[in-house]
Short mmCIF file of C-alpha atoms and ligand atoms in Angstrom, two decimals:
data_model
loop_
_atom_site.label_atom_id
_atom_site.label_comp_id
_atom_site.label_asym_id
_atom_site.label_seq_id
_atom_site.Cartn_x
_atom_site.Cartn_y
_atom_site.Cartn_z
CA UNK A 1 13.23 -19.69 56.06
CA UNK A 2 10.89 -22.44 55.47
CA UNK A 3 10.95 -25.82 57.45
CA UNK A 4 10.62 -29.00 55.58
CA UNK A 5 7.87 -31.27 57.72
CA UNK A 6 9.80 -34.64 56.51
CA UNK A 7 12.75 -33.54 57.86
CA UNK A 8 11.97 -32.01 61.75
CA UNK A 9 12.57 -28.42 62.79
CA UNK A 10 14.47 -25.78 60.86
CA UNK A 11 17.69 -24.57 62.58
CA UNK A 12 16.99 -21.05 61.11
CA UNK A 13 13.50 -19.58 61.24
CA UNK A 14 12.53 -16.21 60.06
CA UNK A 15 14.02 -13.19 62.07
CA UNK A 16 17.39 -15.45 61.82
CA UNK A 17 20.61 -13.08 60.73
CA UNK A 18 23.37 -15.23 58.59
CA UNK A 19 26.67 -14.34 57.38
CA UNK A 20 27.41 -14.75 53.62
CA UNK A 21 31.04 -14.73 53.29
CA UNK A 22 31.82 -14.35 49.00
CA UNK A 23 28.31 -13.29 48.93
CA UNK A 24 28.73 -10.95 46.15
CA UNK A 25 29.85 -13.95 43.98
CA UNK A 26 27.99 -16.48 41.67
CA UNK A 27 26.90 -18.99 43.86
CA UNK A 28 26.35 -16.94 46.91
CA UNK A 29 24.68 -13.76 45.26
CA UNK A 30 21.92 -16.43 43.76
CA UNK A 31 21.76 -18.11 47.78
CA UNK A 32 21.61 -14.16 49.14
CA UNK A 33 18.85 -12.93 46.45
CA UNK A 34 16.64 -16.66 46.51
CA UNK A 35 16.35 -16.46 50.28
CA UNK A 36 16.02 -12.64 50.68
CA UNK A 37 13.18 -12.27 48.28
CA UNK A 38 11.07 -14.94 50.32
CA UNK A 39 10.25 -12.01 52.92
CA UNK A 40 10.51 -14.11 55.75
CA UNK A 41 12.68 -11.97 57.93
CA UNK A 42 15.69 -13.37 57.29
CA UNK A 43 18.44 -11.22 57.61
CA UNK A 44 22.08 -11.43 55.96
CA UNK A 45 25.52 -9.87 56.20
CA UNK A 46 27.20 -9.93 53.22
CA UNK A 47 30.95 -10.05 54.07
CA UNK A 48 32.73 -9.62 50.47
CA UNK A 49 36.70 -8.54 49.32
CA UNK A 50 35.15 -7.70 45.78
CA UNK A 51 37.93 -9.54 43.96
CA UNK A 52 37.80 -9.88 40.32
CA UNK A 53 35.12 -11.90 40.11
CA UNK A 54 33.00 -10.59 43.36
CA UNK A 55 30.68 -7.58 41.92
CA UNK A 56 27.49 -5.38 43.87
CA UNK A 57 25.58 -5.82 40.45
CA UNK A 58 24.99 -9.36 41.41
CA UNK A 59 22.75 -7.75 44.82
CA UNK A 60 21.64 -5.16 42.72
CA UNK A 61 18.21 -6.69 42.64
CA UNK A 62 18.10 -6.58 46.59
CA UNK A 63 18.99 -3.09 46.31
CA UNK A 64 16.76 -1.97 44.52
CA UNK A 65 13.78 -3.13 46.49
CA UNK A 66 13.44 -1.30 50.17
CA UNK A 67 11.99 -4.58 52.09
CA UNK A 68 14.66 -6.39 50.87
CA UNK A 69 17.81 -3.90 50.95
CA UNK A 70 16.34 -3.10 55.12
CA UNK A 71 17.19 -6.79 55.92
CA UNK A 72 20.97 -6.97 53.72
CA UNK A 73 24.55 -5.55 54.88
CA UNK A 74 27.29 -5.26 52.33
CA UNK A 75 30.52 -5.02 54.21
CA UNK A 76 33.69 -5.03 52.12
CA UNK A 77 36.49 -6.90 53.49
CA UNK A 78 38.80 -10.08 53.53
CA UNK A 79 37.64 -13.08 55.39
CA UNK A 80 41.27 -13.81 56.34
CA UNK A 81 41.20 -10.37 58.44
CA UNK A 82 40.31 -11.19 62.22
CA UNK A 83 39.23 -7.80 62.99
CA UNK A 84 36.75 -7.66 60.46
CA UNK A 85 35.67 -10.90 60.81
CA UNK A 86 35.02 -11.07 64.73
CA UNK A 87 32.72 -8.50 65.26
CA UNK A 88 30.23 -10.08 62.39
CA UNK A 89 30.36 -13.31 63.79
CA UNK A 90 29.66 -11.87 67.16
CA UNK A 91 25.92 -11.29 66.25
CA UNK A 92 24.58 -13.79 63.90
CA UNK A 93 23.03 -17.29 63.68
CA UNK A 94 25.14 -19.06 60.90
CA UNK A 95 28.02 -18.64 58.64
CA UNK A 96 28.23 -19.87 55.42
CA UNK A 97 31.61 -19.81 53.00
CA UNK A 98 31.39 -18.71 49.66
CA UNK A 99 34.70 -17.16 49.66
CA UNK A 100 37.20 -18.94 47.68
CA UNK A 101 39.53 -18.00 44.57
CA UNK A 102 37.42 -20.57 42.07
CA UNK A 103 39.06 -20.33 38.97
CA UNK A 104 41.31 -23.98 38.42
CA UNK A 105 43.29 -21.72 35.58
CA UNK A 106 44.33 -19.23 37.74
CA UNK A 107 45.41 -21.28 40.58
CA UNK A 108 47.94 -23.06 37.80
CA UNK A 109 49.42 -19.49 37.41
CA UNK A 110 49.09 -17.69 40.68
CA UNK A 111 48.43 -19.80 43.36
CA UNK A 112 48.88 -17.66 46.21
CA UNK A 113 45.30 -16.15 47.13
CA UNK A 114 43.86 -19.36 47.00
CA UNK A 115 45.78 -20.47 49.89
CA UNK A 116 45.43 -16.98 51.78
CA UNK A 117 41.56 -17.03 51.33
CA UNK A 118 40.39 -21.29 51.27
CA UNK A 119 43.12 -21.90 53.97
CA UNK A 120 43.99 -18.87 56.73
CA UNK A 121 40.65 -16.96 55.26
CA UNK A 122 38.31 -20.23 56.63
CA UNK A 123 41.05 -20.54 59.76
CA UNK A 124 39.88 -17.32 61.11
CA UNK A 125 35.98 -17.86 60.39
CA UNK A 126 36.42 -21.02 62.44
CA UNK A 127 38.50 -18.79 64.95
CA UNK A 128 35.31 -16.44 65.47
CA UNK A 129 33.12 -19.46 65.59
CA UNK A 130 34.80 -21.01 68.33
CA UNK A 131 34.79 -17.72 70.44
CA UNK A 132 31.06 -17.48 70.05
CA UNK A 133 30.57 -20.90 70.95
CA UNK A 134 33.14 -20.71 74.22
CA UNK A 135 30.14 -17.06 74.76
CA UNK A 136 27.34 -19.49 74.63
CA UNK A 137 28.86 -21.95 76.50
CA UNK A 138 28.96 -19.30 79.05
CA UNK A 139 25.79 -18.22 78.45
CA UNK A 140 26.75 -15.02 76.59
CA UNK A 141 24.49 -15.58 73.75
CA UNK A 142 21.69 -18.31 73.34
CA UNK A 143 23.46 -20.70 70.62
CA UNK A 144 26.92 -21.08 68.75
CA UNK A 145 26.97 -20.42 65.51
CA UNK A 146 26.77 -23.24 62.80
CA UNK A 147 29.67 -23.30 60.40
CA UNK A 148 28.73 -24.14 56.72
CA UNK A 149 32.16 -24.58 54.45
CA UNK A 150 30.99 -24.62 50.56
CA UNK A 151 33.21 -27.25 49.05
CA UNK A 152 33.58 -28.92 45.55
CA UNK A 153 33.33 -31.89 43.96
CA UNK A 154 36.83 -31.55 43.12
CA UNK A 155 38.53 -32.51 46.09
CA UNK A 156 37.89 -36.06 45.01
CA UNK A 157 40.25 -35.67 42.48
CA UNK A 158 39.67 -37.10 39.00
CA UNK A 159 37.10 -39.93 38.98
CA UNK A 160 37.28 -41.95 35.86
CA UNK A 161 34.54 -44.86 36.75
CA UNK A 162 31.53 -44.98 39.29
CA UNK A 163 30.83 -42.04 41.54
CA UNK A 164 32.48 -40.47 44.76
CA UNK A 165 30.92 -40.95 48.08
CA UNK A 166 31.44 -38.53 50.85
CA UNK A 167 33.99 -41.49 52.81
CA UNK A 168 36.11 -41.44 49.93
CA UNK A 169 39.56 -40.96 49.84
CA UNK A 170 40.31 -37.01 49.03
CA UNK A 171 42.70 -37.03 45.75
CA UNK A 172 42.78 -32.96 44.68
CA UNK A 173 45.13 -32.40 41.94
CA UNK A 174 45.34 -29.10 41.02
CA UNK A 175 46.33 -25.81 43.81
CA UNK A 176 42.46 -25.14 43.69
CA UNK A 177 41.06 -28.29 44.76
CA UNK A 178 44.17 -28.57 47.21
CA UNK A 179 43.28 -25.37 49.05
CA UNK A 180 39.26 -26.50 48.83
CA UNK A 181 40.18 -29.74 50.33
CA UNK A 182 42.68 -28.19 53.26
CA UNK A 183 39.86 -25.75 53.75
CA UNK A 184 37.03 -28.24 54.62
CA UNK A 185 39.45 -30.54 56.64
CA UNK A 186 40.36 -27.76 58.78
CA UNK A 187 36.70 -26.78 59.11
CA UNK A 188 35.86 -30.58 60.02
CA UNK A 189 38.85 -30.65 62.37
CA UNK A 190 36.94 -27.99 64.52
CA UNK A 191 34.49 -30.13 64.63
CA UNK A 192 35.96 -33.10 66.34
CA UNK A 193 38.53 -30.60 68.37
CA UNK A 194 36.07 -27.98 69.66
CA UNK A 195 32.84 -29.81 69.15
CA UNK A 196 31.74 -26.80 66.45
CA UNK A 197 28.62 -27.15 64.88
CA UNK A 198 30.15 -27.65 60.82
CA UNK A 199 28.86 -29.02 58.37
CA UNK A 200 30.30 -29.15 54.53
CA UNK A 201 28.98 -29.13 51.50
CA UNK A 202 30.85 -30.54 47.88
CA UNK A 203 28.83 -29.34 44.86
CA UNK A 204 29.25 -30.30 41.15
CA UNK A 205 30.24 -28.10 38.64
CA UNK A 206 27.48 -25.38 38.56
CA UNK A 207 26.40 -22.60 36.34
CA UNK A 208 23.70 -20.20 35.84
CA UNK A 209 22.82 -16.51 35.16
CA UNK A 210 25.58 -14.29 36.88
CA UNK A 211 28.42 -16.81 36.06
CA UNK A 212 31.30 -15.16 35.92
CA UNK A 213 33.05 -15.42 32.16
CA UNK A 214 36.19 -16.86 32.42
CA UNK A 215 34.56 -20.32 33.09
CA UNK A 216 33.95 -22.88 29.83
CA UNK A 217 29.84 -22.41 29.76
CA UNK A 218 29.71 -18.14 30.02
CA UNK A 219 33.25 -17.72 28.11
CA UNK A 220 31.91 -19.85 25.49
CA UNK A 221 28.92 -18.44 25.21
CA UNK A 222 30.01 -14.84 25.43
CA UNK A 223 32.71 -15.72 23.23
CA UNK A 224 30.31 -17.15 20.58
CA UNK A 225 27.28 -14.03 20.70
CA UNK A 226 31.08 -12.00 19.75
CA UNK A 227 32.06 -14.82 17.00
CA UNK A 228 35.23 -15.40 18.54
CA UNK A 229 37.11 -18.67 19.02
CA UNK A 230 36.00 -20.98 21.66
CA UNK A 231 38.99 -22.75 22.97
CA UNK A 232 38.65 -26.59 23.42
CA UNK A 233 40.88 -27.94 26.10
CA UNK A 234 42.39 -31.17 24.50
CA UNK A 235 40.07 -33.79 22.97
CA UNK A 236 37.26 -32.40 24.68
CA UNK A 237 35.89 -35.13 26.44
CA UNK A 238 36.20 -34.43 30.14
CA UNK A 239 33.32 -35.24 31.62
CA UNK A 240 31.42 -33.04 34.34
CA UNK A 241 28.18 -33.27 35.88
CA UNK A 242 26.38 -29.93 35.78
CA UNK A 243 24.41 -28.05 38.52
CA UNK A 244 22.33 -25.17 38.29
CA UNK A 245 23.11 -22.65 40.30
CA UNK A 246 19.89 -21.85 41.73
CA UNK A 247 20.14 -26.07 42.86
CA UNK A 248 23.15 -25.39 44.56
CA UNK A 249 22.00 -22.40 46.72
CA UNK A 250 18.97 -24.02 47.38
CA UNK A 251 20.94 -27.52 48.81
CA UNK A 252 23.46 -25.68 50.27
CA UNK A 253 20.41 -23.69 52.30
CA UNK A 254 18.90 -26.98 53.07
CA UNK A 255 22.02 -28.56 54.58
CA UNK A 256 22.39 -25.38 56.12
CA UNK A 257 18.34 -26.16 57.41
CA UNK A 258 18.85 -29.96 58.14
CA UNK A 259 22.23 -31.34 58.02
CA UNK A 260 23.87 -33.15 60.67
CA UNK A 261 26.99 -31.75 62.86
CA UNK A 262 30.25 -32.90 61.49
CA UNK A 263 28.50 -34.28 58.22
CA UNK A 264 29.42 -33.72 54.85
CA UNK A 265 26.88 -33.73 51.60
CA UNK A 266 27.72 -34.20 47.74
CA UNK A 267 25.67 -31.89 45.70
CA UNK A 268 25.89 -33.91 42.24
CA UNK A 269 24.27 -32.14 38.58
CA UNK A 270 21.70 -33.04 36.89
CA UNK A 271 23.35 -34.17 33.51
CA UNK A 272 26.90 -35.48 33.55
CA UNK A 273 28.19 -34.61 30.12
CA UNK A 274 31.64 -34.40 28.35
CA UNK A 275 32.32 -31.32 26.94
CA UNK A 276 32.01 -31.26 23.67
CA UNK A 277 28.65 -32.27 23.87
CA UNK A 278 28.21 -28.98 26.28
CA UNK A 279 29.35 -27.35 23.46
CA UNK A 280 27.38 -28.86 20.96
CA UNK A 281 23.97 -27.72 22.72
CA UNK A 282 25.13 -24.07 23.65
CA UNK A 283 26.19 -23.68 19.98
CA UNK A 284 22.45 -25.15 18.95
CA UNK A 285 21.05 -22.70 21.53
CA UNK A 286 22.59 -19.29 19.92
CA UNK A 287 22.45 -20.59 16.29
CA UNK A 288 26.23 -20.53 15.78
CA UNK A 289 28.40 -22.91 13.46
CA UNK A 290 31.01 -25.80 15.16
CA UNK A 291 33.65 -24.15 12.96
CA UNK A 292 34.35 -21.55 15.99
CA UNK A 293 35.42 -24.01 18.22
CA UNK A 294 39.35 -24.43 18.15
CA UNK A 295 40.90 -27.55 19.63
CA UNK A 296 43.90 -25.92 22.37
CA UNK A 297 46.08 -27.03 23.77
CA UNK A 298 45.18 -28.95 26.97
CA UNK A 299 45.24 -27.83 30.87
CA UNK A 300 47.90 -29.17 32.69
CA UNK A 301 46.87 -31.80 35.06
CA UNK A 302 43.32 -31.60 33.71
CA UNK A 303 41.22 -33.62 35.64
CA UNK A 304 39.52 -35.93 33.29
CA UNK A 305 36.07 -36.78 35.37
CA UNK A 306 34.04 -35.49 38.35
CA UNK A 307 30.76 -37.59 39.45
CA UNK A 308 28.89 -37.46 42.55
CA UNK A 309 26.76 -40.35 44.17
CA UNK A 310 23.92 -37.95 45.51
CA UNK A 311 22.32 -41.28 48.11
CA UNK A 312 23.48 -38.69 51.35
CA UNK A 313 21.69 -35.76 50.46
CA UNK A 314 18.69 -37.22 48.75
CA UNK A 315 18.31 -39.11 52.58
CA UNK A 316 18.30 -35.92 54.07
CA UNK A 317 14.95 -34.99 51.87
CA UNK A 318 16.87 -32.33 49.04
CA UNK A 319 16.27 -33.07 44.77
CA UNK A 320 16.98 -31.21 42.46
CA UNK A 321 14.49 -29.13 40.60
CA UNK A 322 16.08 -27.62 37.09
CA UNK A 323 16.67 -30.35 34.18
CA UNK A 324 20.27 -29.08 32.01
CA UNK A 325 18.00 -28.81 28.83
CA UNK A 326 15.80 -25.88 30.89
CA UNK A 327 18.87 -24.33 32.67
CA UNK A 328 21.20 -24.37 29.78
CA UNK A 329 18.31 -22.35 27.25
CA UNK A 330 17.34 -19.73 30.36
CA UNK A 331 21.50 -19.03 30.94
CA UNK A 332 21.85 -18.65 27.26
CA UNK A 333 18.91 -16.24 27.05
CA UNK A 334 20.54 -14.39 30.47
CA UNK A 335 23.79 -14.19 28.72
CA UNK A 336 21.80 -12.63 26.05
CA UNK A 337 19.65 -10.29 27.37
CA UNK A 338 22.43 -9.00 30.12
CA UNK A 339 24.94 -7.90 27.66
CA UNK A 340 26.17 -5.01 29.81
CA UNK A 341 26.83 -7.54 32.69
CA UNK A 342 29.27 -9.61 31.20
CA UNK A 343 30.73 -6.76 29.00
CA UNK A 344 31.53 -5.32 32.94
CA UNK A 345 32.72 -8.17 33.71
CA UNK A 346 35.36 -8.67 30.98
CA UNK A 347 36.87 -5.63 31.61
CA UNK A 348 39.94 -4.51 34.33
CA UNK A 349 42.72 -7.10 33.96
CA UNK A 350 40.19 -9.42 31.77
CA UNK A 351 42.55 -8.78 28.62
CA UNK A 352 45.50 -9.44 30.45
CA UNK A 353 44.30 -12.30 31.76
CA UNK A 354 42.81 -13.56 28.51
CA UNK A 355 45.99 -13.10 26.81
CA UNK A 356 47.97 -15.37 28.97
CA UNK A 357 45.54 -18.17 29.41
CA UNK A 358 44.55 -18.09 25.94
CA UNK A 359 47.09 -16.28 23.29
CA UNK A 360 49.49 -18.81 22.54
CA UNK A 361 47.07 -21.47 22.76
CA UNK A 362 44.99 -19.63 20.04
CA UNK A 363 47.74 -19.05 18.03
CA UNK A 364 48.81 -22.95 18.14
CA UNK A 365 45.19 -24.31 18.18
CA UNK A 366 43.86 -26.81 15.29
CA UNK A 367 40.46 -27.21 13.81
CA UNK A 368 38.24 -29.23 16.65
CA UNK A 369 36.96 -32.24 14.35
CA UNK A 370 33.40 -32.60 15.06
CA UNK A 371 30.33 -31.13 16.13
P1 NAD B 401 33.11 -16.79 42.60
O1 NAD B 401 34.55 -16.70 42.23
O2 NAD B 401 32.07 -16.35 41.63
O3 NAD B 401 32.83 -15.98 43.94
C1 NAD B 401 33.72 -15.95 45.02
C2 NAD B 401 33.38 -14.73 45.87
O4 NAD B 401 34.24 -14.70 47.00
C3 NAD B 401 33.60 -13.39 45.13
O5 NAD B 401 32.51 -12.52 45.38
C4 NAD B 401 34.88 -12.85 45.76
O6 NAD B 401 34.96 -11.42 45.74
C5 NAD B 401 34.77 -13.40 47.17
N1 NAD B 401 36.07 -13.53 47.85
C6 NAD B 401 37.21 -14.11 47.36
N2 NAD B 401 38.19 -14.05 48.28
C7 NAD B 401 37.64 -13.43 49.37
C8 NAD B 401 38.15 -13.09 50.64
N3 NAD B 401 39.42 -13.37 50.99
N4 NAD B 401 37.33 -12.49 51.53
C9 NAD B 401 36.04 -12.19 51.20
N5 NAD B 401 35.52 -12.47 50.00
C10 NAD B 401 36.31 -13.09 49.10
O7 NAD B 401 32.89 -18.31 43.03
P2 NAD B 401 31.59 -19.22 42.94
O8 NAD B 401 31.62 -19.95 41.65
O9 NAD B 401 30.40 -18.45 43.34
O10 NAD B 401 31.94 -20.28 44.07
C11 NAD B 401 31.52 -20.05 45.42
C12 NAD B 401 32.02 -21.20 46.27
O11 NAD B 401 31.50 -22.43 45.77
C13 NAD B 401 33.53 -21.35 46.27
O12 NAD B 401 33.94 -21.69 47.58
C14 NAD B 401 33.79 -22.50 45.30
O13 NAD B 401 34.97 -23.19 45.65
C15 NAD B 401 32.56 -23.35 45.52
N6 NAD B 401 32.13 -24.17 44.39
C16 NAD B 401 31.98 -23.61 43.15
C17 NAD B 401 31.54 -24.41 42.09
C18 NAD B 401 31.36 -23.85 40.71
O14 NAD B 401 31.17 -24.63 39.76
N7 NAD B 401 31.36 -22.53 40.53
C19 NAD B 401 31.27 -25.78 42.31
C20 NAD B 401 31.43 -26.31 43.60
C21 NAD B 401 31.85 -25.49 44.64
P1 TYD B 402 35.63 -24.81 34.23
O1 TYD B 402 34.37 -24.07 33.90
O2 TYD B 402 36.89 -24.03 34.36
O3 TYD B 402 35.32 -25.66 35.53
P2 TYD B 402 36.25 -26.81 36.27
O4 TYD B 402 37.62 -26.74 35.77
O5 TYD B 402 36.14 -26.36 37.69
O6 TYD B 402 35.58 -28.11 35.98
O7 TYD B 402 35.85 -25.93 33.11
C1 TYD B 402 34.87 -26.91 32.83
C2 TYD B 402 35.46 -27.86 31.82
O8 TYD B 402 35.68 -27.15 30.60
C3 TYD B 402 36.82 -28.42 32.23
O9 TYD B 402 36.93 -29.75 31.75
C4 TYD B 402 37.80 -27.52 31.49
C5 TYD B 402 37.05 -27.18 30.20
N1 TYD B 402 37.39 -25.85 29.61
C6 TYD B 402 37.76 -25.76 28.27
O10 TYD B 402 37.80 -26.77 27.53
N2 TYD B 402 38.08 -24.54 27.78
C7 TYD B 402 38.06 -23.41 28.54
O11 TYD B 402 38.39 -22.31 28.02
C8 TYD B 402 37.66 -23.51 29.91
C9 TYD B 402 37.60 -22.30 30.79
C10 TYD B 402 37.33 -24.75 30.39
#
């Protein structure tokens, strides 16, 4: 890993060995292949359940190159399962959390596993944390492992003027954001109670090659190369503030790098947009008509607008590097040229779950004026 002059000495230098907990999912596959294919020395543990939306494709590119796959570890397993969990803890550097249940939908339906994983799943990283830092302490090892909790935007609940800073008050409003927000508190409270190195993260809405397809920017797309229905959640004019994914791995390494114990760090988008104007541009992009998008009925409690005052991180020496026009046109073309990818990935329970989320809705859904 690189250290940033501006900023003082790197907490991890090459020859450091992190854990990647959810590693095998969007975000953290793109943080796993960015900072293995530096050839630094870095090391990583990849500690993955392989849940719907955690696949070994995304690490496939490690894999296939020997320098790389000599300095990665897959192991499958459940970060809420303390006998898996201790022993990886026992010999590395860092941990950082992908692991989460991410989809908001889902959590509407079946809330359960995102309170198992965000909640008891980050409770028993913690748990291993604070037994390696009682071993240095003792002079068992030479330093406790830092703690770095991925978070979202979304704990600040829906933000209809002006932008959240990281004192806010935390508003989450659906089960996801709920079990996000309990997740990070708990981290931060192990902070204050056992003096553990933690720091937290709360990106923006992100997306990128490897997005999984049930979220609006890869459904839609894949949806449209098919010319199916895209389904609009009411009038389409939430507002998000999009992040490339390869932006969020690389502040999420850099708070990792430079941020301060107990601190917490908004990772805001580059282009805060509503919707339909998302839609608009992908629709440009793959030279597809407005007349696929259907107008559905909307998600309960939808939250109408997330925006991030950035000030915090920026101080700490991290910007952004992708603009939306670039990163939306080079996902498109991914989506495009990685056609057995996604096909993969809407398979298993993908009709099932397609069904439910979006059959009635479909059937009852009404031409979305516009364009
Ligand atoms: P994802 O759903 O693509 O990946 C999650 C990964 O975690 C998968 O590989 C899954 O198999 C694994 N996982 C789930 N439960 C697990 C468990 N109990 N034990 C071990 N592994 C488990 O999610 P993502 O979009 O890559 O998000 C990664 C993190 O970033 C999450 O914590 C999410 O809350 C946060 N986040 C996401 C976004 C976004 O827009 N995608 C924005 C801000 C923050
Ligand atoms: P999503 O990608 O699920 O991210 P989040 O809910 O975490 O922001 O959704 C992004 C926005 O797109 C959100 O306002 C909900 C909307 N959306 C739709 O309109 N239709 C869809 O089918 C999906 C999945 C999302």
């Amino acid at each position: 890993m690189t250290a940033d002059p501006a900023r003082g000495r790197a907490r991890f230098g090459p020859g450091s060995h992190l854990l990647v907990t959810g590693g095998a999912g969007f975000i953290g596959s793109c943080f796993v292949r960015e900072i293995l294919a530096r050839h630094d020395g870095t090391r990583i543990t990849v500690l993955d359940k392989l849940t719907y939306a955690g696949n070994r494709a995304n690490l496939a590119a490690i894999e296939a190159d020997p320098e790389q796959a000599d300095r990665l570890r897959f192991v499958l397993g459940d970060i809420a399962d303390p006998a898996v969990v201790g022993p990886l803890v026992e010999d590395v550097d860092a941990v950082v959390n992908f692991a989460a249940e991410s989809h908001v939908d889902r959590s509407i339906h079946d809330p359960e596993a995102f309170l198992v994983t965000g909640v008891i799943g980050v409770h028993v990283l913690l748990e291993a944390c604070r037994r390696e830092a009682t071993r240095a302490a003792a002079g068992q090892r030479a330093t406790p492992p830092r703690f770095l909790q991925v978070s979202t935007d979304e704990v600040y609940g829906s933000v209809e003027t002006g932008h959240s800073r990281e004192d806010d008050r935390l508003e989450p409003r659906s089960p996801y954001s709920a079990a996000k927000a309990a997740g990070e508190l708990l981290a931060r409270s192990y902070f204050v109670t056992h003096g553990l190195d933690v720091v937290v993260t709360r990106g923006s809405n992100t997306y990128g090659p490897y997005h999984h397809p049930e979220k609006l920017i890869p459904l839609f797309i894949t949806n449209a190369i098919d010319d199916r229905p895209l389904p609009l959640y009411g009038d389409g004019l939430q507002r998000r503030d999009w992040l490339h994914v390869s932006d969020h791995a690389g502040a999420i390494e850099h708070v990792l790098q430079f941020g301060h114990p107990g601190e917490v760090y908004n990772v805001p988008g580059s282009a805060e947009l509503p919707n339909r104007d998302v839609v608009t541009r992908l629709l440009d992009l793959l030279g597809k008509p407005w007349s696929l998008v259907r107008q559905v009925d909307d998600r309960p409690g939808h939250d109408r607008r997330y925006a991030l005052d950035g000030t915090k991180l920026r101080g700490l020496g991290w910007r952004n590097r992708m603009s939306f026009d670039e990163g939306l046109a080079a996902t498109v073309a991914w989506f495009g040229a990685n056609e057995a990818w996604w096909r993969a990935a809407r398979s298993g329970d993908w009709d099932d779950y397609y069904e439910r989320q979006y059959g009635a809705r479909l059937a009852g859904s009404v031409d979305a004026a516009g364009g």
